[in-house]
PDB file of C-alpha atoms in Angstrom:
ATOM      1  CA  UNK Z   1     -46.484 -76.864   2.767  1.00 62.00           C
ATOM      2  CA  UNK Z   2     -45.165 -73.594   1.915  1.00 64.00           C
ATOM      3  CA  UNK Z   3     -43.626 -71.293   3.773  1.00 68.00           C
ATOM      4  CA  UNK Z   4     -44.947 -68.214   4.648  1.00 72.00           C
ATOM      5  CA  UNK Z   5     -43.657 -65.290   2.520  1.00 72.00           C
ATOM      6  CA  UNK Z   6     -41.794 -62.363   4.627  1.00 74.00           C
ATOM      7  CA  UNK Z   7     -42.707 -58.896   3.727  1.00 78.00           C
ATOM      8  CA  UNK Z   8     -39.068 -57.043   2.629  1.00 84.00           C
ATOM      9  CA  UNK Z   9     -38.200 -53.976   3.365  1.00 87.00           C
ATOM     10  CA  UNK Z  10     -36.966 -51.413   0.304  1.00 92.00           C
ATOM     11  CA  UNK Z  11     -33.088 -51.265   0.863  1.00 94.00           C
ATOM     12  CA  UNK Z  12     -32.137 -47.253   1.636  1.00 96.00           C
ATOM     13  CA  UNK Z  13     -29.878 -45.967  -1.044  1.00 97.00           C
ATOM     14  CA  UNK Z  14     -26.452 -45.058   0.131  1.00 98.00           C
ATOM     15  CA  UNK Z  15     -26.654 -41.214   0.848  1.00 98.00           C
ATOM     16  CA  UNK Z  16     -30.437 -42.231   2.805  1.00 97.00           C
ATOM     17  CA  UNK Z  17     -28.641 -44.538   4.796  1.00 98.00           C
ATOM     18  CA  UNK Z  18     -25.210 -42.664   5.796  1.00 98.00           C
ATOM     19  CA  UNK Z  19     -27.679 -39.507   6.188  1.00 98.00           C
ATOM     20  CA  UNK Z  20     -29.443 -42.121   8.522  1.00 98.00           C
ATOM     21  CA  UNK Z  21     -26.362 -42.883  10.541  1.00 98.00           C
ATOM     22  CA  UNK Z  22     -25.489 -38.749  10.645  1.00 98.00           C
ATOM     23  CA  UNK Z  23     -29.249 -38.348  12.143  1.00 98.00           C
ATOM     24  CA  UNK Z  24     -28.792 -41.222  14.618  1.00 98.00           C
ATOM     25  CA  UNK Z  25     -25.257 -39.403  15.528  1.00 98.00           C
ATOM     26  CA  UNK Z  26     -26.530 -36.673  15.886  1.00 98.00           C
ATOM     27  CA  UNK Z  27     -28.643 -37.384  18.880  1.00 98.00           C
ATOM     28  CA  UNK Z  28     -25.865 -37.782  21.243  1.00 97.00           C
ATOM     29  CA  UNK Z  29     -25.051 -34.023  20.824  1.00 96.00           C
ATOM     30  CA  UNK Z  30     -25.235 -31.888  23.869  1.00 94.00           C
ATOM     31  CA  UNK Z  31     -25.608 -28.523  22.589  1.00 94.00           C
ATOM     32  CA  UNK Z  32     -28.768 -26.809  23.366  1.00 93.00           C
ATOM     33  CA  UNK Z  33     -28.991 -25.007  20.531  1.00 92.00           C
ATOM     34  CA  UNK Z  34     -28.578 -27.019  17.843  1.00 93.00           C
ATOM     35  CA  UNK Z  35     -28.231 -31.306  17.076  1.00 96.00           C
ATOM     36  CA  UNK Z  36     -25.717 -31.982  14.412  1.00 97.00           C
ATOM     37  CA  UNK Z  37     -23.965 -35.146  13.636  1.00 98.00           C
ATOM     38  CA  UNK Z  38     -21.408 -36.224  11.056  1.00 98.00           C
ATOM     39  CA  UNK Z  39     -20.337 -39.503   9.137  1.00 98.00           C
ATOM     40  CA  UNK Z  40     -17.000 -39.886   7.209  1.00 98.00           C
ATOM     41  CA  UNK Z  41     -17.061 -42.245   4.189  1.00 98.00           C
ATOM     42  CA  UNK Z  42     -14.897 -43.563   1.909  1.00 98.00           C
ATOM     43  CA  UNK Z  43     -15.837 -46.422  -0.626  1.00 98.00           C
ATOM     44  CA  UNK Z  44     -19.152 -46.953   0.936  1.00 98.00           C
ATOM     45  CA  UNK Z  45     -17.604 -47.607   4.404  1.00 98.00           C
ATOM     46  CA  UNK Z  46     -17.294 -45.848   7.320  1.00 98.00           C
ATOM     47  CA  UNK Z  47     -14.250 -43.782   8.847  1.00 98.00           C
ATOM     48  CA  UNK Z  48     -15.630 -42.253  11.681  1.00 98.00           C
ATOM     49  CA  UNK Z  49     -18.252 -40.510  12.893  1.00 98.00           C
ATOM     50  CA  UNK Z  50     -18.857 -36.973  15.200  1.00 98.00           C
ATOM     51  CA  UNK Z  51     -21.503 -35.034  16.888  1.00 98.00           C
ATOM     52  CA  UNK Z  52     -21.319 -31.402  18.282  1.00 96.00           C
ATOM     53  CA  UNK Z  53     -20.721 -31.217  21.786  1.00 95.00           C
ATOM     54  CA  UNK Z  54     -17.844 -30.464  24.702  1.00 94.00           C
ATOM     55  CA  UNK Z  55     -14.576 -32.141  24.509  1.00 94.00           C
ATOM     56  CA  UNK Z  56     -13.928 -35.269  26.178  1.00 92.00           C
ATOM     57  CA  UNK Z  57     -13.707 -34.388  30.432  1.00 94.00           C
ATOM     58  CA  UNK Z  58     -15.024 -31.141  30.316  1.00 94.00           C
ATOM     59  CA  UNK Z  59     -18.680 -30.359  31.502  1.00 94.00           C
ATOM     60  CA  UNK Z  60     -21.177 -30.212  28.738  1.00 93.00           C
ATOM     61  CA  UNK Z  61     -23.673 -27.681  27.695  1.00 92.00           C
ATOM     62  CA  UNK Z  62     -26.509 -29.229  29.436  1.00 89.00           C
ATOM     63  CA  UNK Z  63     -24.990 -29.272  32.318  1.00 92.00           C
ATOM     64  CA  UNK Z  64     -23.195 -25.344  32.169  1.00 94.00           C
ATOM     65  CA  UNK Z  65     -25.952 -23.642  30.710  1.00 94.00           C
ATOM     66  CA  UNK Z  66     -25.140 -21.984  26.931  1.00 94.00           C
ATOM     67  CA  UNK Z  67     -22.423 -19.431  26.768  1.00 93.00           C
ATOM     68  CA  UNK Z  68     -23.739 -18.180  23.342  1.00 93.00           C
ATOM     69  CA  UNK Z  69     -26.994 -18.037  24.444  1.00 93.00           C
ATOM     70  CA  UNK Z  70     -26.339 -15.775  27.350  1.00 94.00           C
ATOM     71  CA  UNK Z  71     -24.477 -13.804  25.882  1.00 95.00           C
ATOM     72  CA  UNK Z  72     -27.204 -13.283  22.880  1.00 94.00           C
ATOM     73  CA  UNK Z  73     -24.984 -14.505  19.948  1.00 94.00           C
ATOM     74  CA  UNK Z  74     -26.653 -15.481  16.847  1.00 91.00           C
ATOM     75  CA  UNK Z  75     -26.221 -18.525  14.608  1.00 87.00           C
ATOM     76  CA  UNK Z  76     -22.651 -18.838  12.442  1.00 85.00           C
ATOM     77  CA  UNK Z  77     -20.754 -15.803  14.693  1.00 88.00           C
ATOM     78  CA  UNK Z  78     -18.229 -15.753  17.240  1.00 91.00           C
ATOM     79  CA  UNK Z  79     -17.526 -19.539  16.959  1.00 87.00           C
ATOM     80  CA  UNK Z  80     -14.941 -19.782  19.487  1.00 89.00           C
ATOM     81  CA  UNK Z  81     -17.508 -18.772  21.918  1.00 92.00           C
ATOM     82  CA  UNK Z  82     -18.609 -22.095  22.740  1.00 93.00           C
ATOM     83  CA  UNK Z  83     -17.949 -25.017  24.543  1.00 93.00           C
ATOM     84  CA  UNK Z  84     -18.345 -27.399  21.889  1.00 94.00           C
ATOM     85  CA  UNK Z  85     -16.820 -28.690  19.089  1.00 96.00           C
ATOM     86  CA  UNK Z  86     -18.484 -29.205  15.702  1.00 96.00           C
ATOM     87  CA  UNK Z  87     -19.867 -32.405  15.043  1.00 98.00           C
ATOM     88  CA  UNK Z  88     -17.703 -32.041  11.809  1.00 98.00           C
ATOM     89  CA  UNK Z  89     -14.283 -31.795  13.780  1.00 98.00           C
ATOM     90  CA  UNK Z  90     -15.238 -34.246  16.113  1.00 98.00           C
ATOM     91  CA  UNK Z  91     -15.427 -36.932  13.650  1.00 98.00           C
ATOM     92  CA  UNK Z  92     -12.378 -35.542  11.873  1.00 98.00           C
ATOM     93  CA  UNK Z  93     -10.565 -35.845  15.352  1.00 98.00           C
ATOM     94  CA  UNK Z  94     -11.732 -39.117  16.168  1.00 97.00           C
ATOM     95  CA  UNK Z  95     -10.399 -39.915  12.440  1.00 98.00           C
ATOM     96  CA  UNK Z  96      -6.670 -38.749  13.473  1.00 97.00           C
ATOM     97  CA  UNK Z  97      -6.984 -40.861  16.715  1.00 97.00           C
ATOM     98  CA  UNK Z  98      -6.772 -44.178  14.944  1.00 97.00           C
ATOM     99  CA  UNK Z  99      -4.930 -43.165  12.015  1.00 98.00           C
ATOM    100  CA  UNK Z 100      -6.944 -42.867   9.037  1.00 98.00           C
ATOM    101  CA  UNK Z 101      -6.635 -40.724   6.229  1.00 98.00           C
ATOM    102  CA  UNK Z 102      -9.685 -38.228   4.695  1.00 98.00           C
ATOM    103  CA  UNK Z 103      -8.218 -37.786   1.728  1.00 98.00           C
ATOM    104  CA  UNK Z 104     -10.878 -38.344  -0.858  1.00 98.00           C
ATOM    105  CA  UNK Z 105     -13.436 -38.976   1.895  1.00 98.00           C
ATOM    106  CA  UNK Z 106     -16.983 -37.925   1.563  1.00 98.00           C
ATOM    107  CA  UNK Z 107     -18.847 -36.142   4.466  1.00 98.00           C
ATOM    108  CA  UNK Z 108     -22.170 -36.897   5.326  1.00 98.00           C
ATOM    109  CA  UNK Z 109     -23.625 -33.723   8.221  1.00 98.00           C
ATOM    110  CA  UNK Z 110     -26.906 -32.777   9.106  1.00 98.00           C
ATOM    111  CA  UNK Z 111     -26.244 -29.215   8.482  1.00 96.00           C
ATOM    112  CA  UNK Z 112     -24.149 -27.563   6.818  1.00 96.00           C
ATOM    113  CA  UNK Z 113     -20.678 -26.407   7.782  1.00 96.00           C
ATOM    114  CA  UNK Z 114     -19.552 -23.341   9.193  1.00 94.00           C
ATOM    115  CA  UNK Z 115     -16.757 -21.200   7.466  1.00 95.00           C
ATOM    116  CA  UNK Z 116     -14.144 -23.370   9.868  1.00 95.00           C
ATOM    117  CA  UNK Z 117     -15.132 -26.759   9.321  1.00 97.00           C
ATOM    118  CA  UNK Z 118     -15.255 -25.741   5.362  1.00 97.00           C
ATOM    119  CA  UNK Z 119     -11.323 -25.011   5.968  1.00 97.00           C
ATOM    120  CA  UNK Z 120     -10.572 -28.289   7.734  1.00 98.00           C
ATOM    121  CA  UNK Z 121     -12.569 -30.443   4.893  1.00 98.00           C
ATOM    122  CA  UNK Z 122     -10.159 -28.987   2.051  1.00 98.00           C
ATOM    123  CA  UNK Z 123      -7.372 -29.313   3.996  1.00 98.00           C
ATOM    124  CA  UNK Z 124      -8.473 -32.884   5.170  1.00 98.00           C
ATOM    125  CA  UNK Z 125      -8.640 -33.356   1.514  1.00 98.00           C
ATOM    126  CA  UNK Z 126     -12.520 -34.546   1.427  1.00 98.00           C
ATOM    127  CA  UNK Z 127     -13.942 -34.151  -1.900  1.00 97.00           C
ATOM    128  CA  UNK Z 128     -17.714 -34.217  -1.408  1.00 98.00           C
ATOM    129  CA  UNK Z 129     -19.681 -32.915   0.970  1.00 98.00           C
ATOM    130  CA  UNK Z 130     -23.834 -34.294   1.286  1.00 98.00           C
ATOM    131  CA  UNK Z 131     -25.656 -31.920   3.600  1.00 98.00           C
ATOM    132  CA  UNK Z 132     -29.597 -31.654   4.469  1.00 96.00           C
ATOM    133  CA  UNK Z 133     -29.742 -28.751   6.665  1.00 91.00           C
ATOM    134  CA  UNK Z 134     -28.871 -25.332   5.966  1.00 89.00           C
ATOM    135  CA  UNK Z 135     -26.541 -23.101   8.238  1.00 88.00           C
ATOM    136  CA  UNK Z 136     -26.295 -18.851   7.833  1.00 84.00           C
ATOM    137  CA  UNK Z 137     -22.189 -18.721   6.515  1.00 88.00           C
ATOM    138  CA  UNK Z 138     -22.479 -17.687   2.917  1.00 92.00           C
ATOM    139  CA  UNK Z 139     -18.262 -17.704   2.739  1.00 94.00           C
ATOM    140  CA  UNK Z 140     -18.007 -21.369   3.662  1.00 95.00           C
ATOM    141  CA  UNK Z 141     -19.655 -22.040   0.090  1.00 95.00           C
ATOM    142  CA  UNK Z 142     -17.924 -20.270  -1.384  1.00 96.00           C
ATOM    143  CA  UNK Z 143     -14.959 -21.661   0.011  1.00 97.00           C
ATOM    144  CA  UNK Z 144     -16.004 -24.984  -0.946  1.00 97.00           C
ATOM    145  CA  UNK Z 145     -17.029 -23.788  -4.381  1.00 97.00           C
ATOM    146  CA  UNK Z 146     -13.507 -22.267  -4.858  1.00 98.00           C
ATOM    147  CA  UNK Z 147     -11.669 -25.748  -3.821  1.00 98.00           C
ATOM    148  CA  UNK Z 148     -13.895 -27.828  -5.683  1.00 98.00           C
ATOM    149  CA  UNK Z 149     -15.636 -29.383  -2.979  1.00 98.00           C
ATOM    150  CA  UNK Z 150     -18.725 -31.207  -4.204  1.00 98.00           C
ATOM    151  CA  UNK Z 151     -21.272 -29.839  -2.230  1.00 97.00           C
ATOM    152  CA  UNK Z 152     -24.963 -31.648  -2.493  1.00 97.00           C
ATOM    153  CA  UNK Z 153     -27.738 -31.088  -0.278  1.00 97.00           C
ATOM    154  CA  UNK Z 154     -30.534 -33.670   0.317  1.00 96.00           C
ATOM    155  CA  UNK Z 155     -34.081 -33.538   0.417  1.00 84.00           C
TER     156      UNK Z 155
END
C-alpha cells in the first residue's frame, strides 16, 4: 500500500520570512497611529526583535489616548512627542539587554526608519537595512546613503 502523498508547502525565501516575523511583531504595537515591528539578523538567525510602543511600566497609547494626535502633529516631526519608542530601538534595546552585538547585523522593519533610528543603525554598526513600507524623512536616506547602509525595500 502506498502512502498517501502530503501536499508541501513552497519554503519562503529568507527576506519573505524575516519580513514575516517583522509583520507578526508588529502586531503587538500599541500605537494608534501606526503598527511597526522590527527583526535583527545576523547569519540567517535572529538577534532580537522590537515593536513601537511605550516603555516597559508606563501606560500605553491605547490606554492614554495619542499625544501627537491631539496635538495635530504630522507623520516624521516632533519625535520626542510621543510615548513610544520605535519598534527599531526597541529591538536594538532588547539587543543590549542580553549582550549581543549589531555589528554587521541586518534589519528587517515594516517601515522605514525615521532620521533617529537611521543614526542608531550606523552607529549600531548594521549594514543592511530591508524595509517594505515607506515613512516621510527624506534625511534619514540620505543618511544611510552617506554611511553606506544597504538600504532595500520589498515588494
Amino acid at each position: 500500500m502506498m502512502a498517501k502523498r502530503r501536499t508541501v508547502e513552497k519554503r519562503p525565501a529568507w527576506d519573505e520570512y524575516f519580513m514575516g516575523i517583522a509583520d507578526l511583531v508588529s502586531r503587538r504595537s500599541t500605537c494608534l497611529r501606526r503598527r511597526v515591528g522590527a527583526v535583527l539578523v545576523k547569519d540567517k538567525r535572529i538577534l532580537a526583535t522590537g515593536y513601537n510602543g511605550a516603555p516597559s511600566r508606563v501606560k500605553h497609547c491605547e490606554d492614554t489616548g495619542c499625544v501627537r494626535e491631539k496635538l495635530k502633529i504630522p507623520s516624521g516631526e516632533r519625535h520626542e512627542l510621543c510615548r513610544g519608542l520605535h519598534a527599531e530601538q526597541n529591538a536594538f534595546l532588547q539587543a543590549a539587554l542580553h549582550g549581543t552585538s549589531l555589528k554587521d547585523a541586518s534589519l528587517y522593519s515594516t517601515t522605514q526608519p525615521c532620521m533617529i533610528c537611521a543614526k542608531m543603525i550606523i552607529n549600531a554598526g548594521i549594514r543592511e537595512l530591508v524595509i517594505r513600507g515607506d515613512y516621510p524623512d527624506k534625511m534619514s536616506k540620505e543618511f544611510l546613503r552617506e554611511a553606506n547602509v544597504t538600504v532595500r525595500k520589498l515588494k
